[in-house]
Amino acid sequence: MNNLRTILLLLALVLLPHLTSAQAINADKTALTNFIIRMYKHATFEVKVVEDYEHHYLVSAVKLDPTKYDDNENTMMRVAGVKAMSQASRFLNGSNISEDLIVTTREDSDGNINTETIEKIKETSIGYVNELEHLSNFRNDEGKQVFLYIKQID
């Protein structure tokens, strides 16, 4: 019985530092997230390199109008992710980007006008930035949805 107690005590002593450090990582990430949100609200940006005490991060901020996506969070997340990777690639590698906005209007038999907007983005780039992590999203003062993506660069 004493051997079992000794083994459990040793196991608890070995696991305790790992469990407490995991909580500290989340606290550090939350503090970094809050810092970046405050920084963005103070002065907006698209791509910025931010440093904390130990690391450098590439932050890509994408601002989308929710009314263009019918307030569909899933669609906005996908579009924001692609735009964030595009901005980060442009910042790190340089690229050529062309965007076409096609607005189609139709009048139905009742006289109602229906408008459809299609945005086509074509990018030619030397490199590709992947592994951007979705950090946070929030609504700004204009009612636009801001998505923040981050990548550790050192």
GROMACS .gro file of C-alpha atoms in nm, residues 2-126:
model
  125
    2ASN     CA    1   0.292   0.233   0.075
    3ASN     CA    2   0.437   0.167  -0.271
    4LEU     CA    3   0.109   0.271  -0.431
    5ARG     CA    4   0.104   0.594  -0.230
    6THR     CA    5   0.464   0.666  -0.322
    7ILE     CA    6   0.394   0.610  -0.692
    8LEU     CA    7   0.086   0.835  -0.684
    9LEU     CA    8   0.279   1.106  -0.498
   10LEU     CA    9   0.562   1.095  -0.751
   11LEU     CA   10   0.317   1.102  -1.040
   12ALA     CA   11   0.142   1.406  -0.891
   13LEU     CA   12   0.476   1.584  -0.844
   14VAL     CA   13   0.577   1.514  -1.203
   15LEU     CA   14   0.243   1.625  -1.356
   16LEU     CA   15   0.186   1.935  -1.141
   17PRO     CA   16   0.438   2.163  -1.324
   18HIS     CA   17   0.297   2.063  -1.664
   19LEU     CA   18  -0.060   2.141  -1.563
   20THR     CA   19   0.028   2.480  -1.415
   21SER     CA   20   0.243   2.585  -1.712
   22ALA     CA   21  -0.044   2.506  -1.951
   23GLN     CA   22  -0.256   2.760  -1.767
   24ALA     CA   23   0.021   3.019  -1.794
   25ILE     CA   24   0.038   2.975  -2.172
   26ASN     CA   25  -0.332   3.052  -2.202
   27ALA     CA   26  -0.292   3.358  -1.980
   28ASP     CA   27  -0.002   3.480  -2.194
   29LYS     CA   28  -0.203   3.428  -2.513
   30THR     CA   29  -0.501   3.612  -2.367
   31ALA     CA   30  -0.279   3.903  -2.266
   32LEU     CA   31  -0.125   3.912  -2.616
   33THR     CA   32  -0.472   3.900  -2.776
   34ASN     CA   33  -0.597   4.188  -2.562
   35PHE     CA   34  -0.282   4.389  -2.638
   36ILE     CA   35  -0.322   4.341  -3.015
   37ILE     CA   36  -0.693   4.433  -3.003
   38ARG     CA   37  -0.612   4.753  -2.809
   39MET     CA   38  -0.333   4.832  -3.055
   40TYR     CA   39  -0.566   4.779  -3.353
   41LYS     CA   40  -0.839   4.997  -3.203
   42HIS     CA   41  -0.586   5.273  -3.141
   43ALA     CA   42  -0.438   5.263  -3.494
   44THR     CA   43  -0.576   5.022  -3.753
   45PHE     CA   44  -0.338   4.814  -3.966
   46GLU     CA   45  -0.346   4.529  -4.216
   47VAL     CA   46  -0.017   4.353  -4.138
   48LYS     CA   47   0.217   4.428  -3.853
   49VAL     CA   48   0.506   4.264  -3.671
   50VAL     CA   49   0.450   4.263  -3.296
   51GLU     CA   50   0.698   4.153  -3.034
   52ASP     CA   51   0.653   4.045  -2.678
   53TYR     CA   52   0.925   3.960  -2.429
   54GLU     CA   53   1.029   3.637  -2.602
   55HIS     CA   54   0.890   3.619  -2.958
   56HIS     CA   55   0.805   3.813  -3.272
   57TYR     CA   56   0.463   3.767  -3.432
   58LEU     CA   57   0.322   3.854  -3.770
   59VAL     CA   58  -0.033   3.983  -3.722
   60SER     CA   59  -0.274   4.010  -4.014
   61ALA     CA   60  -0.598   4.204  -3.960
   62VAL     CA   61  -0.891   4.172  -4.199
   63LYS     CA   62  -1.196   4.397  -4.184
   64LEU     CA   63  -1.517   4.268  -4.345
   65ASP     CA   64  -1.865   4.414  -4.380
   66PRO     CA   65  -2.111   4.159  -4.234
   67THR     CA   66  -2.396   4.284  -4.453
   68LYS     CA   67  -2.211   4.164  -4.765
   69TYR     CA   68  -2.206   3.812  -4.622
   70ASP     CA   69  -2.562   3.810  -4.482
   71ASP     CA   70  -2.407   3.792  -4.133
   72ASN     CA   71  -2.292   3.436  -4.214
   73GLU     CA   72  -2.004   3.381  -3.968
   74ASN     CA   73  -1.873   3.070  -4.145
   75THR     CA   74  -1.841   3.245  -4.481
   76MET     CA   75  -1.679   3.548  -4.324
   77MET     CA   76  -1.426   3.325  -4.142
   78ARG     CA   77  -1.326   3.154  -4.468
   79VAL     CA   78  -1.295   3.483  -4.660
   80ALA     CA   79  -1.103   3.643  -4.374
   81GLY     CA   80  -0.861   3.349  -4.358
   82VAL     CA   81  -0.784   3.371  -4.730
   83LYS     CA   82  -0.742   3.748  -4.716
   84ALA     CA   83  -0.518   3.723  -4.407
   85MET     CA   84  -0.290   3.472  -4.583
   86SER     CA   85  -0.284   3.698  -4.887
   87GLN     CA   86  -0.187   4.001  -4.680
   88ALA     CA   87   0.083   3.809  -4.495
   89SER     CA   88   0.223   3.671  -4.821
   90ARG     CA   89   0.226   4.016  -4.974
   91PHE     CA   90   0.406   4.151  -4.668
   92LEU     CA   91   0.671   3.877  -4.656
   93ASN     CA   92   0.720   3.779  -5.021
   94GLY     CA   93   0.560   4.042  -5.242
   95SER     CA   94   0.286   3.955  -5.489
   96ASN     CA   95   0.066   4.080  -5.771
   97ILE     CA   96  -0.302   4.094  -5.688
   98SER     CA   97  -0.598   4.180  -5.904
   99GLU     CA   98  -0.952   4.212  -5.776
  100ASP     CA   99  -1.271   4.230  -5.978
  101LEU     CA  100  -1.600   4.333  -5.830
  102ILE     CA  101  -1.899   4.222  -6.037
  103VAL     CA  102  -2.236   4.370  -5.945
  104THR     CA  103  -2.536   4.217  -6.122
  105THR     CA  104  -2.882   4.365  -6.090
  106ARG     CA  105  -3.200   4.196  -6.207
  107GLU     CA  106  -3.558   4.310  -6.208
  108ASP     CA  107  -3.817   4.040  -6.155
  109SER     CA  108  -4.176   4.038  -6.279
  110ASP     CA  109  -4.299   4.216  -5.964
  111GLY     CA  110  -4.067   4.511  -6.022
  112ASN     CA  111  -3.831   4.418  -5.737
  113ILE     CA  112  -3.463   4.475  -5.804
  114ASN     CA  113  -3.226   4.199  -5.691
  115THR     CA  114  -2.857   4.279  -5.660
  116GLU     CA  115  -2.581   4.017  -5.654
  117THR     CA  116  -2.221   4.108  -5.574
  118ILE     CA  117  -1.931   3.879  -5.668
  119GLU     CA  118  -1.575   3.960  -5.567
  120LYS     CA  119  -1.302   3.777  -5.760
  121ILE     CA  120  -0.948   3.793  -5.625
  122LYS     CA  121  -0.652   3.667  -5.826
  123GLU     CA  122  -0.306   3.664  -5.674
  124THR     CA  123   0.028   3.569  -5.820
  125SER     CA  124   0.290   3.517  -5.554
  126ILE     CA  125   0.635   3.371  -5.516
   0.00000   0.00000   0.00000
